[in-house]
PDB file of C-alpha atoms in Angstrom:
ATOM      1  CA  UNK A  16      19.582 -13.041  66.287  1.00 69.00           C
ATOM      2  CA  UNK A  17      17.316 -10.066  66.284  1.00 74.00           C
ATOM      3  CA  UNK A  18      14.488 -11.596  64.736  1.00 85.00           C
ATOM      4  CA  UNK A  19      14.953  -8.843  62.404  1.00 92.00           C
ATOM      5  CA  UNK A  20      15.726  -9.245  58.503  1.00 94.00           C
ATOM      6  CA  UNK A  21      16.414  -7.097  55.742  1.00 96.00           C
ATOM      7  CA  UNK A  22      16.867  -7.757  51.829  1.00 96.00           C
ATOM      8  CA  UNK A  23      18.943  -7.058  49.727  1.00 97.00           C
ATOM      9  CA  UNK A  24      22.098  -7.615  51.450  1.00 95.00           C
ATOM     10  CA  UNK A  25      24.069  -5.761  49.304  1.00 96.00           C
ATOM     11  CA  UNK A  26      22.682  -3.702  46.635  1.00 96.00           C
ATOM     12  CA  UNK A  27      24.554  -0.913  43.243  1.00 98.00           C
ATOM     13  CA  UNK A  28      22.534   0.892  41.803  1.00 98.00           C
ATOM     14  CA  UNK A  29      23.444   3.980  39.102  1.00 98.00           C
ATOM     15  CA  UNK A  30      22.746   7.653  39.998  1.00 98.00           C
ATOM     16  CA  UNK A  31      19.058   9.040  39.160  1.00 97.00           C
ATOM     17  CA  UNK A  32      18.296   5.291  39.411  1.00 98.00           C
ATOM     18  CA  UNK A  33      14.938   4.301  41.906  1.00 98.00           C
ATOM     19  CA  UNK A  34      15.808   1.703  44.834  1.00 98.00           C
ATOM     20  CA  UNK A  35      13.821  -0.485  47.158  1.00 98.00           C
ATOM     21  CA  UNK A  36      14.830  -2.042  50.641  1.00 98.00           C
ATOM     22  CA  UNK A  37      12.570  -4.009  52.503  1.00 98.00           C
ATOM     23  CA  UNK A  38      12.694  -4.720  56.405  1.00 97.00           C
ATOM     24  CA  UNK A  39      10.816  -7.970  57.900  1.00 95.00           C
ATOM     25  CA  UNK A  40      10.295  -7.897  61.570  1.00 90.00           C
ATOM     26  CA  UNK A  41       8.650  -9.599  64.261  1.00 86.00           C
ATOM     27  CA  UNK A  42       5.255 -11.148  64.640  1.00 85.00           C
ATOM     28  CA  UNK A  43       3.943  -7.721  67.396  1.00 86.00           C
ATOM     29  CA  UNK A  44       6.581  -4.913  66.179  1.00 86.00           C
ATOM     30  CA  UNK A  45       4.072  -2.447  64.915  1.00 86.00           C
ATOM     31  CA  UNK A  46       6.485   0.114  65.150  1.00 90.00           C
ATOM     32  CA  UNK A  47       9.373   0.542  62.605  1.00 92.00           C
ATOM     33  CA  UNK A  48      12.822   3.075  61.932  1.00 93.00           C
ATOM     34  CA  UNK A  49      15.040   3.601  59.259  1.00 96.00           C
ATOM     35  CA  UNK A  50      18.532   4.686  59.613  1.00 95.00           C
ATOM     36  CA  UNK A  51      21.035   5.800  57.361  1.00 97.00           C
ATOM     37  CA  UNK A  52      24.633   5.024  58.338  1.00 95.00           C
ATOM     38  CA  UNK A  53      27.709   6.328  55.810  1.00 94.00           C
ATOM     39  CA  UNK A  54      31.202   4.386  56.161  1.00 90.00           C
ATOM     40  CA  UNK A  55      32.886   5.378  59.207  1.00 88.00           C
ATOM     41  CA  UNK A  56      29.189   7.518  60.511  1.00 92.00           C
ATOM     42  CA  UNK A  57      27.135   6.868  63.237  1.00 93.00           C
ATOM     43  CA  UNK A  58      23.589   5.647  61.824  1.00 94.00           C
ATOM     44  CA  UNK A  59      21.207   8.692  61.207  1.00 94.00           C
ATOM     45  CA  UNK A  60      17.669   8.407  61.793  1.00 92.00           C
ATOM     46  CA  UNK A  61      15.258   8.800  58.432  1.00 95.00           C
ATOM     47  CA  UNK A  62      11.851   7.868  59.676  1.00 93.00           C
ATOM     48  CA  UNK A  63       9.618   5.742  61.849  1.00 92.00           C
ATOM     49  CA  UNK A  64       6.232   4.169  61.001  1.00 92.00           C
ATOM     50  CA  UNK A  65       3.794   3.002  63.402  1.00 90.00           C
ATOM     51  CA  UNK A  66       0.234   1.213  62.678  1.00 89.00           C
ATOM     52  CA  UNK A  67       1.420   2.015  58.818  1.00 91.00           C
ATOM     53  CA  UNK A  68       1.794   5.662  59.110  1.00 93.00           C
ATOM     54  CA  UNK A  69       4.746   7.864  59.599  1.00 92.00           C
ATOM     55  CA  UNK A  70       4.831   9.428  62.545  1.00 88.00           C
ATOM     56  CA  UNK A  71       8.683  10.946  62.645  1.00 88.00           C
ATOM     57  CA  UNK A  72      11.103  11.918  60.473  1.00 91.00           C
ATOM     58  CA  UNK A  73      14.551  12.862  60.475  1.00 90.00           C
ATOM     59  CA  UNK A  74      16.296  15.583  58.175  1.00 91.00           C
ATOM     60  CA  UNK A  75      16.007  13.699  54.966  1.00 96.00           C
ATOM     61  CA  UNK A  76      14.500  15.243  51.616  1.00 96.00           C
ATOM     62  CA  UNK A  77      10.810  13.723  50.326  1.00 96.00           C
ATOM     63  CA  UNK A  78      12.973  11.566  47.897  1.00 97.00           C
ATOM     64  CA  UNK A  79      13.363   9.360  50.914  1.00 98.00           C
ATOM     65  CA  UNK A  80       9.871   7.352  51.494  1.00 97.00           C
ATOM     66  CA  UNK A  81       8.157   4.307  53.328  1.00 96.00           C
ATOM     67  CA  UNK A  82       5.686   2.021  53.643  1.00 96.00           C
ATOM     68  CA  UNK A  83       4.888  -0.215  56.407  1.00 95.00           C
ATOM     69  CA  UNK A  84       2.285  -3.252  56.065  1.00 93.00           C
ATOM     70  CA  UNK A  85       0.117  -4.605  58.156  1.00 91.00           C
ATOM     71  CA  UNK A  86       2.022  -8.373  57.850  1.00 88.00           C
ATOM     72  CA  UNK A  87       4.979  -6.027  60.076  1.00 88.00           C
ATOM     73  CA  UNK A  88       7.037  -5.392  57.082  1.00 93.00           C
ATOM     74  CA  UNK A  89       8.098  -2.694  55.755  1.00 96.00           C
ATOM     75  CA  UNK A  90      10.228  -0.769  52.669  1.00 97.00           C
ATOM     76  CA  UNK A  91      12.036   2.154  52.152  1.00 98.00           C
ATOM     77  CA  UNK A  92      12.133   3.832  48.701  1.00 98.00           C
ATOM     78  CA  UNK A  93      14.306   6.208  48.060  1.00 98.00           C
ATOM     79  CA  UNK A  94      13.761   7.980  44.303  1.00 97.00           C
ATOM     80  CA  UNK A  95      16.529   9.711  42.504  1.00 97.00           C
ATOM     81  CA  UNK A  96      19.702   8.623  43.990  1.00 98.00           C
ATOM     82  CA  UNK A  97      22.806  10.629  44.424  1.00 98.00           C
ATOM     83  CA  UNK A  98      26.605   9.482  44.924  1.00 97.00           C
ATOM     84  CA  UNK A  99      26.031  10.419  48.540  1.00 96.00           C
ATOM     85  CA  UNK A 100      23.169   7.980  49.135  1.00 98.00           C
ATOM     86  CA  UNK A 101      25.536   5.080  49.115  1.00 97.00           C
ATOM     87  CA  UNK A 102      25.259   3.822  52.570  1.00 97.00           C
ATOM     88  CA  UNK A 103      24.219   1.080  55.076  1.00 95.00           C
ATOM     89  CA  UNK A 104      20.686   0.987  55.751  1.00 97.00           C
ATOM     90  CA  UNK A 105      19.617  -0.003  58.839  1.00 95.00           C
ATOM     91  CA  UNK A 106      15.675  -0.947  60.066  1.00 95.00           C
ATOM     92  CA  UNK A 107      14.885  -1.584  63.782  1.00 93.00           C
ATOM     93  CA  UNK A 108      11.605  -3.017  64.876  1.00 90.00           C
ATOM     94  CA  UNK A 109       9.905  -2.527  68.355  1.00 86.00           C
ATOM     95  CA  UNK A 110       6.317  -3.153  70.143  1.00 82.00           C
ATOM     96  CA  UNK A 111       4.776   0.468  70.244  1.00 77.00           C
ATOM     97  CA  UNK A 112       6.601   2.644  72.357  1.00 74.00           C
ATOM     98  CA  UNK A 113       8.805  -0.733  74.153  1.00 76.00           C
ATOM     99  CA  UNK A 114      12.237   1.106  74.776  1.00 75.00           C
ATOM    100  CA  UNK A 115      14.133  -1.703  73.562  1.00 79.00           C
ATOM    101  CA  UNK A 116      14.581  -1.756  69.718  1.00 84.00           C
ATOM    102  CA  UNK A 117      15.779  -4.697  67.698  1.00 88.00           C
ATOM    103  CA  UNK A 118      18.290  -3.759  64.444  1.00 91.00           C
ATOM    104  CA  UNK A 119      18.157  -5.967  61.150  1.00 93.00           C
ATOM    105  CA  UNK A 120      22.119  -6.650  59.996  1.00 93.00           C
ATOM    106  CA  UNK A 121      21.195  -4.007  56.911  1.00 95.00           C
ATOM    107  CA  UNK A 122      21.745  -3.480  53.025  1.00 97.00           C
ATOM    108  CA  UNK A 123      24.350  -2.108  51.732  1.00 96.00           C
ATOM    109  CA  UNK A 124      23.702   0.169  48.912  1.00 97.00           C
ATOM    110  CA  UNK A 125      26.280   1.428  46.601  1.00 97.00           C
ATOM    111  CA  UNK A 126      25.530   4.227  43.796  1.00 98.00           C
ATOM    112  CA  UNK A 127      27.751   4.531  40.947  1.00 97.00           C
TER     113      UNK A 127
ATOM    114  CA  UNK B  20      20.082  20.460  67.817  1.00 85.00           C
ATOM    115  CA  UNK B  21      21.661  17.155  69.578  1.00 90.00           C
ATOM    116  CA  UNK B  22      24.792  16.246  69.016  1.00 93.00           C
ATOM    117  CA  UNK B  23      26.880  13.777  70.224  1.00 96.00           C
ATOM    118  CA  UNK B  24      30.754  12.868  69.858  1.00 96.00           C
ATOM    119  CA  UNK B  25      32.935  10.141  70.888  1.00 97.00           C
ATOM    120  CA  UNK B  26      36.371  10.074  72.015  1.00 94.00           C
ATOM    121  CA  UNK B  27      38.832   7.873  70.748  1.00 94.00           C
ATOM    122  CA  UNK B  28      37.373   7.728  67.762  1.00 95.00           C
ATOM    123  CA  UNK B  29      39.550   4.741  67.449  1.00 96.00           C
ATOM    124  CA  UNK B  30      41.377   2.494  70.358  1.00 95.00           C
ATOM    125  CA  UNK B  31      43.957  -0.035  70.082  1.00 96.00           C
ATOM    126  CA  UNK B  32      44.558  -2.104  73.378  1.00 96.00           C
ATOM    127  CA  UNK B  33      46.466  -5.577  74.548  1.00 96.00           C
ATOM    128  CA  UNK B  34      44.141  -8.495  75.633  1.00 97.00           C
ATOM    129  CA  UNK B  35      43.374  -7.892  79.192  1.00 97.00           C
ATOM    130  CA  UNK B  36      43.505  -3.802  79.806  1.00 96.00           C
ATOM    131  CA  UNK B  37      40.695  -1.775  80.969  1.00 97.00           C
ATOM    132  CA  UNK B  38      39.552   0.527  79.023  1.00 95.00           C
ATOM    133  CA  UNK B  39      37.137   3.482  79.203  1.00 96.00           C
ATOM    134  CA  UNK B  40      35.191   5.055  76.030  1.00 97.00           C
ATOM    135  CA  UNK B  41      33.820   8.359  76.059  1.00 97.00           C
ATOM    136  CA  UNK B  42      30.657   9.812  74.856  1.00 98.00           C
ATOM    137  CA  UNK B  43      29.370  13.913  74.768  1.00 97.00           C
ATOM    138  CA  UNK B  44      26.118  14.980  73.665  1.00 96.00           C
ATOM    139  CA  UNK B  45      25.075  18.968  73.596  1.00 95.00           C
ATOM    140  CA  UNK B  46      21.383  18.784  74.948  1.00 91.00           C
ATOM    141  CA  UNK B  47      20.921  17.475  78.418  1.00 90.00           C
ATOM    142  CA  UNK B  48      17.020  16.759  77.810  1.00 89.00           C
ATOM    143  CA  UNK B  49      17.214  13.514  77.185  1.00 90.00           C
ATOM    144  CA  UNK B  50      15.025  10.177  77.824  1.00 88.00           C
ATOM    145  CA  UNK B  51      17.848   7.326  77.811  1.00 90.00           C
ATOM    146  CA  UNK B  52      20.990   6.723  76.539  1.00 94.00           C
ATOM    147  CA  UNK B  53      22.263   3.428  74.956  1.00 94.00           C
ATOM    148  CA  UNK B  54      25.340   2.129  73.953  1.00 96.00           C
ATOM    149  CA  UNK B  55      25.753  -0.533  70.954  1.00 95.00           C
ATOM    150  CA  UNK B  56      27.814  -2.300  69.367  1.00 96.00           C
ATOM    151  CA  UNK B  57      28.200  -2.737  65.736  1.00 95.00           C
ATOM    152  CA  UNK B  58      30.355  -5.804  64.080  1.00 92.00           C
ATOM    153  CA  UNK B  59      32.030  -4.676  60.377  1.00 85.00           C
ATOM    154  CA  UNK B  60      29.282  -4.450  58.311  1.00 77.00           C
ATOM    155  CA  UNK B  61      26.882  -5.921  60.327  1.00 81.00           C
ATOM    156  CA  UNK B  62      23.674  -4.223  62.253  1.00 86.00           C
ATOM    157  CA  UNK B  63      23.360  -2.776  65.959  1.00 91.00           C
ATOM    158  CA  UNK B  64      23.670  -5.169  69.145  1.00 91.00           C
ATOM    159  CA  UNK B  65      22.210  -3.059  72.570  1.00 90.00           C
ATOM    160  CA  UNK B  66      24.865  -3.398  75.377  1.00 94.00           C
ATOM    161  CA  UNK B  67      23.263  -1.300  77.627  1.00 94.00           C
ATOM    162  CA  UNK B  68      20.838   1.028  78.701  1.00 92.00           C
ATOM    163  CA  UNK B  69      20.701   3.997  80.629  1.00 93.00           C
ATOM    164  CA  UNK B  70      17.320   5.849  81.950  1.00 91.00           C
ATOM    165  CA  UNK B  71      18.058   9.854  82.337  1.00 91.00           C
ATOM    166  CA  UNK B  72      17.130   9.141  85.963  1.00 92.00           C
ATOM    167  CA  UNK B  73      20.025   6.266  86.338  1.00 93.00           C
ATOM    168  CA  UNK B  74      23.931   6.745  87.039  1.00 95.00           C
ATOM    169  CA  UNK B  75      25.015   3.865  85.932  1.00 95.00           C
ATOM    170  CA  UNK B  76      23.974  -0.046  84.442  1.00 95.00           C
ATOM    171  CA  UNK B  77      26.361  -3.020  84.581  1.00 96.00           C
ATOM    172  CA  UNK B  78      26.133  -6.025  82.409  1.00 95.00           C
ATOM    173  CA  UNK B  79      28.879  -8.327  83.259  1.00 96.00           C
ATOM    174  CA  UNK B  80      32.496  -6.725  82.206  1.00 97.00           C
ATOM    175  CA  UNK B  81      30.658  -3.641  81.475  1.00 97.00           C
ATOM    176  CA  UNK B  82      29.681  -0.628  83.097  1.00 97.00           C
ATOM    177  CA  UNK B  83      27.978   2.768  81.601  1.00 97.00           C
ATOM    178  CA  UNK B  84      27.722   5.701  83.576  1.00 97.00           C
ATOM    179  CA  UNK B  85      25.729   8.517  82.943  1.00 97.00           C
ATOM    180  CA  UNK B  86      26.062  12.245  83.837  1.00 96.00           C
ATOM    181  CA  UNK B  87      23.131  13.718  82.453  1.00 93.00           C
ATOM    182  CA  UNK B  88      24.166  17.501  83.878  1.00 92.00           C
ATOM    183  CA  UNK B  89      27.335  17.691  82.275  1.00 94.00           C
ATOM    184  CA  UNK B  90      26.375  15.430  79.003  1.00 95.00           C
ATOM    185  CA  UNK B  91      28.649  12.610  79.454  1.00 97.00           C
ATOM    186  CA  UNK B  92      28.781   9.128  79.490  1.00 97.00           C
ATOM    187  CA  UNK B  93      31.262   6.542  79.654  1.00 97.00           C
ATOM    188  CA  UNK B  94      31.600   2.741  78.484  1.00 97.00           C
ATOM    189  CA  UNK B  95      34.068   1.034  80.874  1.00 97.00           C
ATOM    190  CA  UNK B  96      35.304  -2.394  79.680  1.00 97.00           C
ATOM    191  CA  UNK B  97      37.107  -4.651  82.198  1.00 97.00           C
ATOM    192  CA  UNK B  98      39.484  -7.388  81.119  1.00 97.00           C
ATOM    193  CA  UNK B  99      39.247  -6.899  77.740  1.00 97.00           C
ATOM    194  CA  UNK B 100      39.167  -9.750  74.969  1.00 97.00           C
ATOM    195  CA  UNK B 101      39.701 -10.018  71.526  1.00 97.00           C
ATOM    196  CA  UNK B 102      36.149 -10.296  70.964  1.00 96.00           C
ATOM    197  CA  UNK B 103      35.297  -7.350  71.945  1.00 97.00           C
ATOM    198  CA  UNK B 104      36.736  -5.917  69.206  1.00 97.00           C
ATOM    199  CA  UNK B 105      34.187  -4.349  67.328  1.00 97.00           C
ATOM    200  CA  UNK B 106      32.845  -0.693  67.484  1.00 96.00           C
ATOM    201  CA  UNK B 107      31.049   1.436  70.188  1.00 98.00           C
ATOM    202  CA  UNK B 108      28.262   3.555  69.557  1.00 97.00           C
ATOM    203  CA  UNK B 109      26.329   5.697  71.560  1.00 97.00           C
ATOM    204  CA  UNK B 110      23.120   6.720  71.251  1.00 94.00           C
ATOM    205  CA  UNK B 111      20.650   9.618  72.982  1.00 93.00           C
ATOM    206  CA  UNK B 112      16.686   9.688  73.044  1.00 88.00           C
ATOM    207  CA  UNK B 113      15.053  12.661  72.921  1.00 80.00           C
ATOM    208  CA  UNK B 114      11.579  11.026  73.500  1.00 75.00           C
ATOM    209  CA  UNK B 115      10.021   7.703  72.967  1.00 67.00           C
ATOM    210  CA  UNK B 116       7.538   8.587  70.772  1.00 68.00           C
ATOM    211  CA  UNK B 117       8.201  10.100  66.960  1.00 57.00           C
ATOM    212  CA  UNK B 118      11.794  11.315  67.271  1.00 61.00           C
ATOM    213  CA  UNK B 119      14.593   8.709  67.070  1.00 76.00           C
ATOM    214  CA  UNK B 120      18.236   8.074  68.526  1.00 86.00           C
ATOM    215  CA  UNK B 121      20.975  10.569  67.466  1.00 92.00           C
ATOM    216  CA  UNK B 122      23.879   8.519  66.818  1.00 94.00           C
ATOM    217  CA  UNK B 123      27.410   9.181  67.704  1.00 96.00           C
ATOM    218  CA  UNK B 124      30.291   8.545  65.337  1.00 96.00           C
ATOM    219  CA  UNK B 125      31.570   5.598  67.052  1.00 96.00           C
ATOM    220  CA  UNK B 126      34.995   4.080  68.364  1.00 97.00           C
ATOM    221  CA  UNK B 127      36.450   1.462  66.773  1.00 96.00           C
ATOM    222  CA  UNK B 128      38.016  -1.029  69.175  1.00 97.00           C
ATOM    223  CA  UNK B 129      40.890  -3.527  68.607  1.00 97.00           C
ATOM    224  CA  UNK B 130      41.601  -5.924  71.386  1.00 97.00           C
ATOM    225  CA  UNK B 131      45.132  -7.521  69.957  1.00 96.00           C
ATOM    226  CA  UNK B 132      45.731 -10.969  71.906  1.00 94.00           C
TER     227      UNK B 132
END
């Protein structure tokens, strides 16, 4: 156990449609990346929050957003989906810049 | 741009072989390397980590090596189980500050009994 949770679990939504994931990690993990990971892919980085602001990003259109609270949660929104968002989503949690990062099990998002 | 491949990208063994996975990655600046492991449809578990200083880290029946000049790595499992079926990812920092990991594809492993 990673300490490290993520709802939904699994998650269809239609094209155009707006979706929500949300990421709960550890009491201390003010630091925060989401990763995109497409069957039979290697996870892709989207972005990283830390202190609730984004301070990275990977090569993913503004469609794909975040938030990260001060309670060590976090979301990511992504607006307009496409067939091709349908993918794992993966959040990892870490103190600051602490090498060793700590993956939630995901959500699973399907678009139809 | 980093990139990084792994060869097999799939790897069917009997219980008890060694095996050895491969990993590549195309920019030799980098500030660790990890290896994971990912369960079917499940999130990442760290097996190991490598600092670009290090040659090598051992965690029981494994071993990761790291040749930073030539971009290579390799995941050497001893006495494999059926367990360890599962698969292998590796993973390359740039930095430790805004960038991220940059994935490889993966090897799926199947350890028959």
């Amino acid at each position: 156990e990673t300490g490290v949770t993520q709802s939904p679990t699994h998650l269809i939504k239609t094209r155009g449609q707006q979706v929500t994931l949300r990421c709960s990690s550890q009491s201390g993990h003010n630091t925060v990346s989401w990763y995109q990971q497409a069957l039979g892919q290697g996870p892709q980085f989207i972005f990283q929050y830390y202190r609730e602001e984004e301070n990275g990003r990977g090569n993913f259109p503004p469609r794909f957003s975040g938030l990260q609270f001060p309670n060590y949660s976090s979301e990511l929104n992504v607006n307009a989906l496409e067939l091709d968002d349908s993918a794992l989503y993966l959040c990892a949690s870490r103190i600051g810049t602490e090498e060793t990062q700590y993956f939630g099990p995901g959500t699973r998002l399907l678009v139809l | 741009k980093q990139e990084v491949t792994q060869i097999p990208a799939a790897l069917s063994v009997p219980e008890g072989e060694n095996l050895v996975l491969n990993c590549s990655f195309t920019d030799s600046a980098i500030y660790n390397l990890q290896w994971f492991r990912q369960d079917p449809g499940k999130g990442l578990t760290s097996l190991l980590l490598i600092q670009s200083s290090q040659r090598e880290q051992t965690s029981g029946r494994l071993n990761a090596s790291l040749d930073k000049s030539s971009g290579r790595s390799t995941l050497y499992i001893a006495a494999s189980q059926p367990g360890d079926s599962a698969t292998y990812l590796c993973a390359v920092l740039r930095d430790n500050y805004g960038q991220n990991f940059v994935f490889g594809p993966g090897t799926r492993l199947s350890v028959l009994p």
